[in-house]
Tab-separated table of C-alpha atoms and ligand atoms in Angstrom:
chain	number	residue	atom	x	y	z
R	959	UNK	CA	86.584	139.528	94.129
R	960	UNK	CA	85.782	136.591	92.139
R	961	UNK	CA	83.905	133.887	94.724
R	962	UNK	CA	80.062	134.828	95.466
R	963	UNK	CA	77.816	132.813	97.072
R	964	UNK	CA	74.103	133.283	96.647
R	965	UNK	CA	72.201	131.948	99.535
R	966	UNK	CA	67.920	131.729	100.554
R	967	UNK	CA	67.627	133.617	103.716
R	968	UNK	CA	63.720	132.449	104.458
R	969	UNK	CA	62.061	128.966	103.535
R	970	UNK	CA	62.844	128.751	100.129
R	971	UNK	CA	61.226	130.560	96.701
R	972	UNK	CA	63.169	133.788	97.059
R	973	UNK	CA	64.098	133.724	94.010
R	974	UNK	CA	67.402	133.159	93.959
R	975	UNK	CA	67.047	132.325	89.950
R	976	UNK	CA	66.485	136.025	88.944
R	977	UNK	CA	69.531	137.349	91.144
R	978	UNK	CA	71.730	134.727	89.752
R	979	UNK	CA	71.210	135.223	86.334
R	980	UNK	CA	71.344	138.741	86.845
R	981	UNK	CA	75.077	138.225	88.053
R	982	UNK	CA	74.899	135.667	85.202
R	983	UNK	CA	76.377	138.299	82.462
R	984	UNK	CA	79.462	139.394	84.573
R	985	UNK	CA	80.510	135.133	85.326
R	986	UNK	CA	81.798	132.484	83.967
R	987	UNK	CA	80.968	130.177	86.368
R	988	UNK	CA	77.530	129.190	88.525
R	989	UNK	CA	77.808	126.176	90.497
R	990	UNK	CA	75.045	124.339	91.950
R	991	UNK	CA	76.242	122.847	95.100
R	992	UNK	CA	73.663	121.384	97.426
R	993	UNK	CA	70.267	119.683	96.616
R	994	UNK	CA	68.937	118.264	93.713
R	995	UNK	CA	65.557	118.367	91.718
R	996	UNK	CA	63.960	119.395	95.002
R	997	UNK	CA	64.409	123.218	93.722
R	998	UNK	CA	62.834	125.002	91.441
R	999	UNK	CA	64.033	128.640	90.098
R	1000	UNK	CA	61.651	130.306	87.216
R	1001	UNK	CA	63.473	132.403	85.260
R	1002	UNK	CA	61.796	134.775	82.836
R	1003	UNK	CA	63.384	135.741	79.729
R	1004	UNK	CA	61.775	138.158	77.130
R	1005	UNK	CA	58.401	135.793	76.815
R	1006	UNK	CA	60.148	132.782	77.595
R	1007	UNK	CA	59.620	131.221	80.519
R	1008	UNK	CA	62.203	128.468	82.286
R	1009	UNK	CA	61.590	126.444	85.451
R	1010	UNK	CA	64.288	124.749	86.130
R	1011	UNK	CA	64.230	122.266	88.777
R	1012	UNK	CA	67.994	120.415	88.586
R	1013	UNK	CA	69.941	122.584	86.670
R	1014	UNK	CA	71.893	125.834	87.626
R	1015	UNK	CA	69.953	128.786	86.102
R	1016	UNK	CA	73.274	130.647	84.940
R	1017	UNK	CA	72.955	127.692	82.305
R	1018	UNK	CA	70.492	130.506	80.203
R	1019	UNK	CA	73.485	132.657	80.260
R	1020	UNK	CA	75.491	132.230	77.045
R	1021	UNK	CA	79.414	132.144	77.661
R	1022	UNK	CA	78.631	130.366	81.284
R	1023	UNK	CA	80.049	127.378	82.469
R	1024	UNK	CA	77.410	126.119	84.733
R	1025	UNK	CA	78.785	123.445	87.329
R	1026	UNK	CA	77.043	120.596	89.156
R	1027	UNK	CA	79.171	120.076	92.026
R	1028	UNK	CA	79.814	117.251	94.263
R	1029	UNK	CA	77.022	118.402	96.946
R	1030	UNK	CA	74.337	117.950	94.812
R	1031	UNK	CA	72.323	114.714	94.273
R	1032	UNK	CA	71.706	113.930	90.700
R	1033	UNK	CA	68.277	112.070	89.458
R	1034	UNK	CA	69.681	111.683	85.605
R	1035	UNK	CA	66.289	111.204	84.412
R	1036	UNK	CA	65.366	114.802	85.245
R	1037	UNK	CA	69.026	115.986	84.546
R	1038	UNK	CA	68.531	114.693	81.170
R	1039	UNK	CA	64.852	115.933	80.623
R	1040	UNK	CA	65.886	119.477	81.238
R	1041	UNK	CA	68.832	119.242	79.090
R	1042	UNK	CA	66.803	118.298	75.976
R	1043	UNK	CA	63.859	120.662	76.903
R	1044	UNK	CA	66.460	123.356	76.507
R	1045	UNK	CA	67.868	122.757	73.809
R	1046	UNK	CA	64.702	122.178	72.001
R	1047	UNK	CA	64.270	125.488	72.684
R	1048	UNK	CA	67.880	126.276	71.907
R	1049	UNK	CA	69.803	126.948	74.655
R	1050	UNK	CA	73.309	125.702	74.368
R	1051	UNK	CA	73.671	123.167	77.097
R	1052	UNK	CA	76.895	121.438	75.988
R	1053	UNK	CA	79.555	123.319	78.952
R	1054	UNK	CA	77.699	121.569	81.411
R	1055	UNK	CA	80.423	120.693	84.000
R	1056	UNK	CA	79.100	117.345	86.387
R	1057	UNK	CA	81.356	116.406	89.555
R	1058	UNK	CA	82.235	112.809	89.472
R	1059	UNK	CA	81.958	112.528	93.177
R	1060	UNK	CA	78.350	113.766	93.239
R	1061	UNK	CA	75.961	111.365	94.656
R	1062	UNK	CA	72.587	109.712	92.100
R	1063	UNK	CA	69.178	109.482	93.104
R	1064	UNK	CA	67.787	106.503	92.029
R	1065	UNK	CA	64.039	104.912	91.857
R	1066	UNK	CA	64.644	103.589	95.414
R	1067	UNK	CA	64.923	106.279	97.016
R	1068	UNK	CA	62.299	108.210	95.083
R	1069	UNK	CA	59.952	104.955	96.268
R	1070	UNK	CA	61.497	105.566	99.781
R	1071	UNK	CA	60.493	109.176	100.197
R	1072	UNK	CA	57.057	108.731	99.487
R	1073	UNK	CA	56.455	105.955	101.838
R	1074	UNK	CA	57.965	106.825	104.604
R	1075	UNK	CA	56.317	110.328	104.174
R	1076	UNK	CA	52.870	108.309	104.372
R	1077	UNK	CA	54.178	106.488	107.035
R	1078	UNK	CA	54.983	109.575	109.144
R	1079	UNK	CA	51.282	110.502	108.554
R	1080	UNK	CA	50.715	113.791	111.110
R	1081	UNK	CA	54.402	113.925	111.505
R	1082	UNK	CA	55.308	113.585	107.861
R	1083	UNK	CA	57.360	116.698	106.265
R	1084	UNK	CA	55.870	117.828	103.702
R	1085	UNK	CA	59.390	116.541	101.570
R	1086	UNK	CA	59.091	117.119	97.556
R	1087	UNK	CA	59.060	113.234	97.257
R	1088	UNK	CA	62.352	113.454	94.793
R	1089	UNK	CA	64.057	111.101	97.237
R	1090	UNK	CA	66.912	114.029	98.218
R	1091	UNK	CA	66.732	112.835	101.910
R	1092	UNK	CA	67.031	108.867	101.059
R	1093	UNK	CA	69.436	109.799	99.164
R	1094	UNK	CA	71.366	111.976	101.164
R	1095	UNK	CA	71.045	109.455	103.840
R	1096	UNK	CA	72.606	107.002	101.692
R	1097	UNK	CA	75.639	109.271	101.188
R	1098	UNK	CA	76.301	109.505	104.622
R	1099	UNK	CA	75.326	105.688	105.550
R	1100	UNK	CA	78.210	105.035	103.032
R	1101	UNK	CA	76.240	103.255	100.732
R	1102	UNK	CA	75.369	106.165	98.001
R	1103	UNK	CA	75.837	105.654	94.298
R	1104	UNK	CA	78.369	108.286	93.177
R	1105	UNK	CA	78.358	109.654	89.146
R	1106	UNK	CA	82.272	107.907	89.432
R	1107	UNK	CA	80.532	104.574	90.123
R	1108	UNK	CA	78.826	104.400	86.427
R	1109	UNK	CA	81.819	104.287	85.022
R	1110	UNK	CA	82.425	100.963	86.380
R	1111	UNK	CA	80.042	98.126	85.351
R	1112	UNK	CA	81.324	95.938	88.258
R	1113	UNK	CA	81.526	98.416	91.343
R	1114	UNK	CA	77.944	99.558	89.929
R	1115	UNK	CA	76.351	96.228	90.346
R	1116	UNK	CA	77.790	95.485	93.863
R	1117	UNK	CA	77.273	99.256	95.175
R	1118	UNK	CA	73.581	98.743	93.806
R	1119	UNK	CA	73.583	95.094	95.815
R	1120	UNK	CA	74.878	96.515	99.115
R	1121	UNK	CA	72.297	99.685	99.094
R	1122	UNK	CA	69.341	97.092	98.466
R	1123	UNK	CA	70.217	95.158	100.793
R	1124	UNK	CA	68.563	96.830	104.191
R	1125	UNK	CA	66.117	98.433	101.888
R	1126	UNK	CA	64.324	95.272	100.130
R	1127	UNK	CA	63.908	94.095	104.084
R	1128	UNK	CA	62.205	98.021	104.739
R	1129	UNK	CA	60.096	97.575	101.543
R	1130	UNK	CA	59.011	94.483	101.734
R	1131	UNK	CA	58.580	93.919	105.633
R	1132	UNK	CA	57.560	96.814	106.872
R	1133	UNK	CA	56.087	98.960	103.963
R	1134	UNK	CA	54.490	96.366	102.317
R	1135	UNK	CA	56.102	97.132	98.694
R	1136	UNK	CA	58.151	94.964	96.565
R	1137	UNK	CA	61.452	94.515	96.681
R	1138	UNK	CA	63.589	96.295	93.865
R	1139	UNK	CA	66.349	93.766	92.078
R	1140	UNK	CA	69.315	95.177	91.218
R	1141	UNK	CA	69.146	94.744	87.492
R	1142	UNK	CA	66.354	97.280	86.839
R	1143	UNK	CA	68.137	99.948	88.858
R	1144	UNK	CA	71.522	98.681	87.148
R	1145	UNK	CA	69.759	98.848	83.309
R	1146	UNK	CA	68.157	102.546	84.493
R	1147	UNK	CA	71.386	104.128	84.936
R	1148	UNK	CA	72.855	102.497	81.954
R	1149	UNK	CA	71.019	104.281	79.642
R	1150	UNK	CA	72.887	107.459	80.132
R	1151	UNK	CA	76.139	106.496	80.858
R	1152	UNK	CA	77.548	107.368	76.983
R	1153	UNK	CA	75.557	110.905	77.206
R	1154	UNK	CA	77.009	111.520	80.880
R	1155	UNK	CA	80.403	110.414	80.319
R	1156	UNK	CA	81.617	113.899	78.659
R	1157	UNK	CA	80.185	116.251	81.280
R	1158	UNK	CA	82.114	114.848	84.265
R	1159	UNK	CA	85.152	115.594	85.699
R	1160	UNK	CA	86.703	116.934	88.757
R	1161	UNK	CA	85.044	119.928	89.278
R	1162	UNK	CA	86.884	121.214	92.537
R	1163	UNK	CA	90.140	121.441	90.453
R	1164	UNK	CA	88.880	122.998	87.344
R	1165	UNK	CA	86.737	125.117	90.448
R	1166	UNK	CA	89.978	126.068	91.987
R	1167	UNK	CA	91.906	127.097	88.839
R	1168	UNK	CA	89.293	129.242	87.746
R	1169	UNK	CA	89.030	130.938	90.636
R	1170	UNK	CA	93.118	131.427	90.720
R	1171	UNK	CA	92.752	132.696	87.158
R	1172	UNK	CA	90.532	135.700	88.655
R	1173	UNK	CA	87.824	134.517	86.885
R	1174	UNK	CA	84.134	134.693	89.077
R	1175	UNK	CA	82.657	132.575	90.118
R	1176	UNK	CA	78.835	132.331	91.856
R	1177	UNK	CA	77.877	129.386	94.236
R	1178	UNK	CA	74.130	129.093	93.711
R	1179	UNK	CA	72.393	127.507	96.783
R	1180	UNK	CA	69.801	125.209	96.734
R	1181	UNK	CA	66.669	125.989	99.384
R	1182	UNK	CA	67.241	127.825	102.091
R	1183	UNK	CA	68.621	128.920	105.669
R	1184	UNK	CA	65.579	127.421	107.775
R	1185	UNK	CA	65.441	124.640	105.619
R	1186	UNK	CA	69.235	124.066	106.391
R	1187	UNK	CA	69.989	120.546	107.662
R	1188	UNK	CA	71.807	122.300	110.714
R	1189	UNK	CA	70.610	125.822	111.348
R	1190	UNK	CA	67.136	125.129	110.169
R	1191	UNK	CA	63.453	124.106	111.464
R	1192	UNK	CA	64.904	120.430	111.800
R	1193	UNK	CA	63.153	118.019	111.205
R	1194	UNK	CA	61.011	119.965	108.814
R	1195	UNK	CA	64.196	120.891	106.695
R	1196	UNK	CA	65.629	119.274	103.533
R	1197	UNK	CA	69.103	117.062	103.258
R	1198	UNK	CA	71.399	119.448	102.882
R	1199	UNK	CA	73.932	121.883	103.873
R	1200	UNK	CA	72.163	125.687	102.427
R	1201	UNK	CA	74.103	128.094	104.221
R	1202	UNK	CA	77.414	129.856	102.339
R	1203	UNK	CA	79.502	126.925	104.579
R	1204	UNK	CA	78.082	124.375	101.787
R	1205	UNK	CA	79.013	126.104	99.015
R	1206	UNK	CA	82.806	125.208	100.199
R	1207	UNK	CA	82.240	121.494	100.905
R	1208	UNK	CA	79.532	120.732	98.336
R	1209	UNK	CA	81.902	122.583	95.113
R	1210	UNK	CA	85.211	121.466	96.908
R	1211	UNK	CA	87.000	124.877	96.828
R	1212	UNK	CA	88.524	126.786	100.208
R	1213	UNK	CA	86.014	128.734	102.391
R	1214	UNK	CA	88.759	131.635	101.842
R	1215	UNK	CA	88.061	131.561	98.324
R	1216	UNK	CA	84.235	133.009	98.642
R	1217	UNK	CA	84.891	136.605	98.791
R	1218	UNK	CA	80.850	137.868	99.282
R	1219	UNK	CA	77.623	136.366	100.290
R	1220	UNK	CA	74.372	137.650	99.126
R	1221	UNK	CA	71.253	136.654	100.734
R	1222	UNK	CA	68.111	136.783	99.059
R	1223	UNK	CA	65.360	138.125	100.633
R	1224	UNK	CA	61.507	137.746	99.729
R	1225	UNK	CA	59.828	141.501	100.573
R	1226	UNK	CA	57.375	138.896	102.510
R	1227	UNK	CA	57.751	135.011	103.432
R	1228	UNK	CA	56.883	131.852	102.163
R	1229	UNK	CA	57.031	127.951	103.072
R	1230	UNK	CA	56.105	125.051	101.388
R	1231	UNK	CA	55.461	121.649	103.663
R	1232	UNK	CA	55.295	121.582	107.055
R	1233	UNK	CA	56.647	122.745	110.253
R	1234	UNK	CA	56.728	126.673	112.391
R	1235	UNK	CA	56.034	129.431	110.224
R	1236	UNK	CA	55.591	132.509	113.156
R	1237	UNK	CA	54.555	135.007	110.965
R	1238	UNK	CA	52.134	133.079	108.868
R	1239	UNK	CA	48.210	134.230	107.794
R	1240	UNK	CA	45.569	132.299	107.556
R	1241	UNK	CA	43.309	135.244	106.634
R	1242	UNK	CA	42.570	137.133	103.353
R	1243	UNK	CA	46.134	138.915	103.643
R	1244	UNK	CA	47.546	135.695	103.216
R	1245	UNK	CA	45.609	134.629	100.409
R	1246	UNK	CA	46.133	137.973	98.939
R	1247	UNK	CA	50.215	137.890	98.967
R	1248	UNK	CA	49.817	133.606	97.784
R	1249	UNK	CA	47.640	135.164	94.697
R	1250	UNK	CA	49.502	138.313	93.991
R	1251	UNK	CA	52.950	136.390	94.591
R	1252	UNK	CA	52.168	133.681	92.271
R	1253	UNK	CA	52.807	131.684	95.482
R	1254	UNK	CA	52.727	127.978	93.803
R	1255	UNK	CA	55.463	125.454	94.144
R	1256	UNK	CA	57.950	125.334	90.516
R	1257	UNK	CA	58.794	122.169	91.358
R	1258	UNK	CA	55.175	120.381	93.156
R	1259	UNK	CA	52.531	122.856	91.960
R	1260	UNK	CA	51.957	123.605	96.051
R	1261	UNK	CA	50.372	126.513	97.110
R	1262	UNK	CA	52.712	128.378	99.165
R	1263	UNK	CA	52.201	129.219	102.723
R	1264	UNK	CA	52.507	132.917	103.295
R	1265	UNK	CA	53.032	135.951	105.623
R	1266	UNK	CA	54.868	139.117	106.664
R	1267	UNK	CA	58.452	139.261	106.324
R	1268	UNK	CA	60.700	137.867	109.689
R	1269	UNK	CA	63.531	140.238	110.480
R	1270	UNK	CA	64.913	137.590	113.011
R	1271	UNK	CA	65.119	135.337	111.072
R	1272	UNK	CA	67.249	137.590	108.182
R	1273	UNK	CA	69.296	138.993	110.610
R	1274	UNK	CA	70.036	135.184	112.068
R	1275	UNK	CA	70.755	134.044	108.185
R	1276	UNK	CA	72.996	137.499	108.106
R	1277	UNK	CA	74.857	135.693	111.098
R	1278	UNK	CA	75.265	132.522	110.047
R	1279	UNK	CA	76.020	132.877	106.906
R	1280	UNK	CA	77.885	135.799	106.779
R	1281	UNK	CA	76.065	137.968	104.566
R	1282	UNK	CA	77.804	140.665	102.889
R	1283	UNK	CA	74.854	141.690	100.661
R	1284	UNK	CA	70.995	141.067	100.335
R	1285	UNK	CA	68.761	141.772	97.595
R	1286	UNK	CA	65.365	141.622	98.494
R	1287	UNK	CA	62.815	140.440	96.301
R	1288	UNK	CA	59.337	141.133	94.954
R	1289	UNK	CA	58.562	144.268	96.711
R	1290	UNK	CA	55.908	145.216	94.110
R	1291	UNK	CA	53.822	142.348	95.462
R	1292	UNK	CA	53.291	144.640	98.687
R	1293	UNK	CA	51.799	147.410	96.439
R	1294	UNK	CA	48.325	148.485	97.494
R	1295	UNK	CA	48.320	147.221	101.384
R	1296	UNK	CA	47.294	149.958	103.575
R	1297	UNK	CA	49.428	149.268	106.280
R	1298	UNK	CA	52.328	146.493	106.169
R	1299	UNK	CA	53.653	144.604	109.246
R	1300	UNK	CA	57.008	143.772	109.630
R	1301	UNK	CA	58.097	140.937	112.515
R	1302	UNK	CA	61.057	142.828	114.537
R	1303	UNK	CA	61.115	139.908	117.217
R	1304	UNK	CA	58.926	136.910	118.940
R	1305	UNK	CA	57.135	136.885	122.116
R	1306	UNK	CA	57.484	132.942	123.492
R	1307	UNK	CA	55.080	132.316	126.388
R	1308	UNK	CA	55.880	135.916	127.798
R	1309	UNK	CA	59.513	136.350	127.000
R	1310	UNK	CA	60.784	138.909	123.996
R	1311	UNK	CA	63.081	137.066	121.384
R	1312	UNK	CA	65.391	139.127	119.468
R	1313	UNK	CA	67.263	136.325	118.387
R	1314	UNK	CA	66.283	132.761	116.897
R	1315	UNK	CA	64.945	131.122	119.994
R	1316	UNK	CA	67.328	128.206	120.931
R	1317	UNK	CA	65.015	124.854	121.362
R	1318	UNK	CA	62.332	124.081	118.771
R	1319	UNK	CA	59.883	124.092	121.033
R	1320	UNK	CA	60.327	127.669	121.733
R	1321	UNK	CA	60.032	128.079	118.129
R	1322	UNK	CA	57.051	126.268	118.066
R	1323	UNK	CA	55.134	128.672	119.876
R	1324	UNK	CA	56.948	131.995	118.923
R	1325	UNK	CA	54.321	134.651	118.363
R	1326	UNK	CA	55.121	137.597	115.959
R	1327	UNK	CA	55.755	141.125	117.501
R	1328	UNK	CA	55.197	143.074	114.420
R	1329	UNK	CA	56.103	147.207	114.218
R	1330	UNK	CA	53.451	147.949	111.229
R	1331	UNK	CA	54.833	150.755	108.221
R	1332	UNK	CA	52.239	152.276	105.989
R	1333	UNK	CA	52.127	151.106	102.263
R	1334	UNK	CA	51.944	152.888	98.909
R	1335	UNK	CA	49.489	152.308	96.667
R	1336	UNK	CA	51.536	153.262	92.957
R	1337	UNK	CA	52.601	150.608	90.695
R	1338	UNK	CA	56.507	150.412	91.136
R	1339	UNK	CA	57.618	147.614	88.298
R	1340	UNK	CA	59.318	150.192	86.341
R	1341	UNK	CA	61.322	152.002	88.853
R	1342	UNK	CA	64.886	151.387	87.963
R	1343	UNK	CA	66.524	153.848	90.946
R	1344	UNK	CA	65.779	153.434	94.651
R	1345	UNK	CA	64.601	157.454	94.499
R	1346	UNK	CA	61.887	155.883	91.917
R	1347	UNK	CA	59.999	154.445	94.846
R	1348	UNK	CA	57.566	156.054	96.482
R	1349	UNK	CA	58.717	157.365	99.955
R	1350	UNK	CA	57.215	154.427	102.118
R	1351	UNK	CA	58.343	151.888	99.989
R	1352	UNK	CA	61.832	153.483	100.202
R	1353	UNK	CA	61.380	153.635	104.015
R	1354	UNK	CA	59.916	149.692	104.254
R	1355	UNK	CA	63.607	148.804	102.219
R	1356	UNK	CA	65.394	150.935	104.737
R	1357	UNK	CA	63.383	149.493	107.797
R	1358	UNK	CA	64.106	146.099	106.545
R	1359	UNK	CA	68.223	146.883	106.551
R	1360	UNK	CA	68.271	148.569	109.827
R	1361	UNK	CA	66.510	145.451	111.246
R	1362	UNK	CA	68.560	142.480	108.969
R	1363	UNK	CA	72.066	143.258	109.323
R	1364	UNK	CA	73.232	143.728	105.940
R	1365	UNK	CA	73.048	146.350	103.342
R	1366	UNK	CA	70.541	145.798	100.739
R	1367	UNK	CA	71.830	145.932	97.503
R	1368	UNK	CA	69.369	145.169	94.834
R	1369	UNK	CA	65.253	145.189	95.179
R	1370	UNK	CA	63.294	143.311	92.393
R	1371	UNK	CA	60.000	145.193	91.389
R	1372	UNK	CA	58.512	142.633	88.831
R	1373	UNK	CA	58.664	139.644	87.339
R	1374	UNK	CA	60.339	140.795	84.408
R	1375	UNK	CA	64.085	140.201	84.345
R	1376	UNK	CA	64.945	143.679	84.048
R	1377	UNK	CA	62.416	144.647	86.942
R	1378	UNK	CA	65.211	145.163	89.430
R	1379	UNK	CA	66.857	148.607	91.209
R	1380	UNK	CA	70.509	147.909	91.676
R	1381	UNK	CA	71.481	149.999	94.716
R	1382	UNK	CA	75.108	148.540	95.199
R	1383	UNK	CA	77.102	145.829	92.953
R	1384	UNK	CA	77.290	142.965	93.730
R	1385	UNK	CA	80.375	142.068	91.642
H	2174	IMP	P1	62.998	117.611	100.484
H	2174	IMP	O1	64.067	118.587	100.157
H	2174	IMP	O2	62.240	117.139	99.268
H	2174	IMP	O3	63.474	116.477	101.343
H	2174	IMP	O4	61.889	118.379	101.376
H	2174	IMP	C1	62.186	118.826	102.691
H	2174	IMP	C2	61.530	120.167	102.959
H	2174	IMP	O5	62.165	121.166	102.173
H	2174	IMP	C3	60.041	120.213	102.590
H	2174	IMP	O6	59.376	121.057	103.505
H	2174	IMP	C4	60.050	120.853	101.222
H	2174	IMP	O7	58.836	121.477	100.915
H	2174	IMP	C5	61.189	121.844	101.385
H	2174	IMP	N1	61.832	122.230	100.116
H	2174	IMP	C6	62.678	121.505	99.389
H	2174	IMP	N2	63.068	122.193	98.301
H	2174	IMP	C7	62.474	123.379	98.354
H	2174	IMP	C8	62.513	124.549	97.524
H	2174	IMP	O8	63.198	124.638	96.502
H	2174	IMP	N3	61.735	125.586	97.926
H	2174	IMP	C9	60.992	125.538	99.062
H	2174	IMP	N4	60.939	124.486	99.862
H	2174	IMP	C10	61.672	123.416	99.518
């Protein structure tokens, strides 16, 4: 069973990072395949500590061949940043597989983000200012910059003159800024064309073969399911497809060929920016989880927004993206709460919601119905086997299957990366 996907089931920050390098040992492939430096996965390694905002995390993993695929967006000066912080630190960087048909985030659309996030003012969404959505927009405008196109002095210079274009008029005329020339955005990709030029290729294919030669394979996604550019809180979402579908189109291998999907699932919830959060706190509980969760941006240095876990919306990400597994994460934050509510459905303006209300506006005003399960107070970071647990924090786990619609199959207990119960495998 060689293709997994690995998908964010709430707003982001579930920590995907820790379940895929925990698959890490048993692949030889992690492919990043949506998003760009917009994420942000710590990883912690004996003492070490990696944040890692660009690159796949199964790139700490000796022996695996992480991927870049061609859904990501690529800002090379962080790409190469992160490269040479690791291996001053001596991680082995040099399998590092880049699809040539991934798109390039470049200082205009960086400069873009930001202003028209301070344009939007009240109505601005909270974006990481990385310029993922100018750039994505660019992609689908048809006038993107593609890793391919660095390879080609000439194309470069008139792609670069054609996506100016428009913009220098938006810059100048209606944000007041100055217009970019093509030159410095031509001599600022330049620079790493010679380091680049070995790490691309055609990613799908050697994608494909691997997966034909039984080897596996995890698709790591970027964000997550409410921050989907579809299925999510739209507008307040990111660029991207997050959902298993995107690990197809944005690595270029068959749907067919992803054989499980494993959602990951904080033991609470968290969002960073704006938009509907039902189960939110604004009270001492929610400072309590931010401060016990460590609940600060990786990427921005944001304080999280926090509050009780949403069984709608896992059992709507078990839906949509067809999850076959969940592991749920950071349960040991939860330690010491008397009594811990758990969202089983929204009330909107009267009406019970089982299900992800259909209009945003609905959504907008969706108040939590909460069933409340009574806590433990023991210090669980060393319990290895599910009957390690204390009995209520065994019954919140089972409370949160019954309600999410997919077995859970691993439960992280610390921040340590060996703080984890494995319950079922996931390979
Ligand atoms: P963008 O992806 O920078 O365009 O931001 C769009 C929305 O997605 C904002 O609300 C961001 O805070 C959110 N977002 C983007 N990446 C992440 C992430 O890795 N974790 C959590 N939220 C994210």
């Amino acid at each position: 069973m060689p293709g997994i996907a690995i998908v964010g089931v709430q707003w982001g920050d579930e920590g995907k990072g820790k379940a895929t390098d925990l698959l890490a040992s048993r692949t030889d492939y992690v492919v990043k395949f949506n998003g760009g430096n917009n994420a942000g996965h710590t990883v912690v390694i004996g003492d070490e500590k990696y944040a890692l905002h660009l690159l796949p995390s199964g790139i700490l993993t000796p022996g695996v061949i992480p991927v870049i695929g061609n859904g990501v967006v690529v800002d090379l000066e962080v790409l190469f940043e992160e490269l040479t912080a690791l291996q001053s630190r001596g991680v082995d960087t040099s399998k590092l597989r880049i699809s040539a048909n991934a798109h390039i985030i470049t200082n205009y659309h960086r400069t873009l983000d930001k202003v028209t996030e301070r344009f939007l003012g009240k109505r601005s969404i909270g974006t990481t200012g990385r310029g993922i959505g100018p750039a994505y927009a660019d992609k689908v405008n048809r006038l993107g910059i593609r890793v391919q196109d660095l390879f080609d002095e000439s194309i470069l210079r008139q792609k670069i003159e054609g996506a100016l274009e428009a913009k220098n008029h938006m810059l100048t005329k209606v944000y007041n800024r100055r217009a970019i020339t093509c030159d410095e955005i031509f001599d600022d990709l330049q620079q790493y064309v010679d380091q680049l030029r070995p790490m691309v290729g055609d990613t799908s294919l050697e994608l494909h073969d691997a997966l034909e030669e039984g080897k596996n394979v995890v698709f790591e996604a970027g964000q997550a399911m409410m921050l989907d550019i579809d299925y999510g809180t739209y507008p307040f979402v990111t660029s991207s497809t997050t959902t298993s579908a995107g690990a197809a189109a944005g690595s270029g291998i068959a749907p067919s060929k992803i054989d499980r999907v494993v959602g990951i699932v904080k033991a609470y919830t968290t969002r960073v920016g704006s938009g509907p959060f039902p189960t939110e706190l604004h009270d001492e509980w929610g400072d309590l989880l931010r401060s016990n969760g460590f609940e600060f941006g990786t990427t921005t240095g944001r304080p999280r927004r926090t509050g009780w876990n949403d069984t709608v919306i896992t059992r709507y990400a078990s839906r949509v993206n067809g999850l076959t597994d969940i592991v749920l994460t950071k349960l040991d934050v939860l330690t010491g709460i008397e009594r811990i509510p758990v969202c089983v459905a929204y009330d909107v303006d009267g009406e019970r919601f089982d299900e992800m209300p259909l209009s945003q506006s609905d959504y907008h005003h969706a108040k939590p119905i909460y069933e409340e399960l009574p806590g433990w107070s023991e210090d669980i970071t060393g319990a290895r086997e599910f009957a390690d647990l204390p009995v209520n924090a065994q019954a919140y786990v089972r409370f949160l299957e019954e309600y999410s619609g997919s077995r859970i199959s691993a439960i992280g207990v610390g921040a340590a990366r060996d703080a984890i119960i494995q319950v079922h495998d996931l390979i």
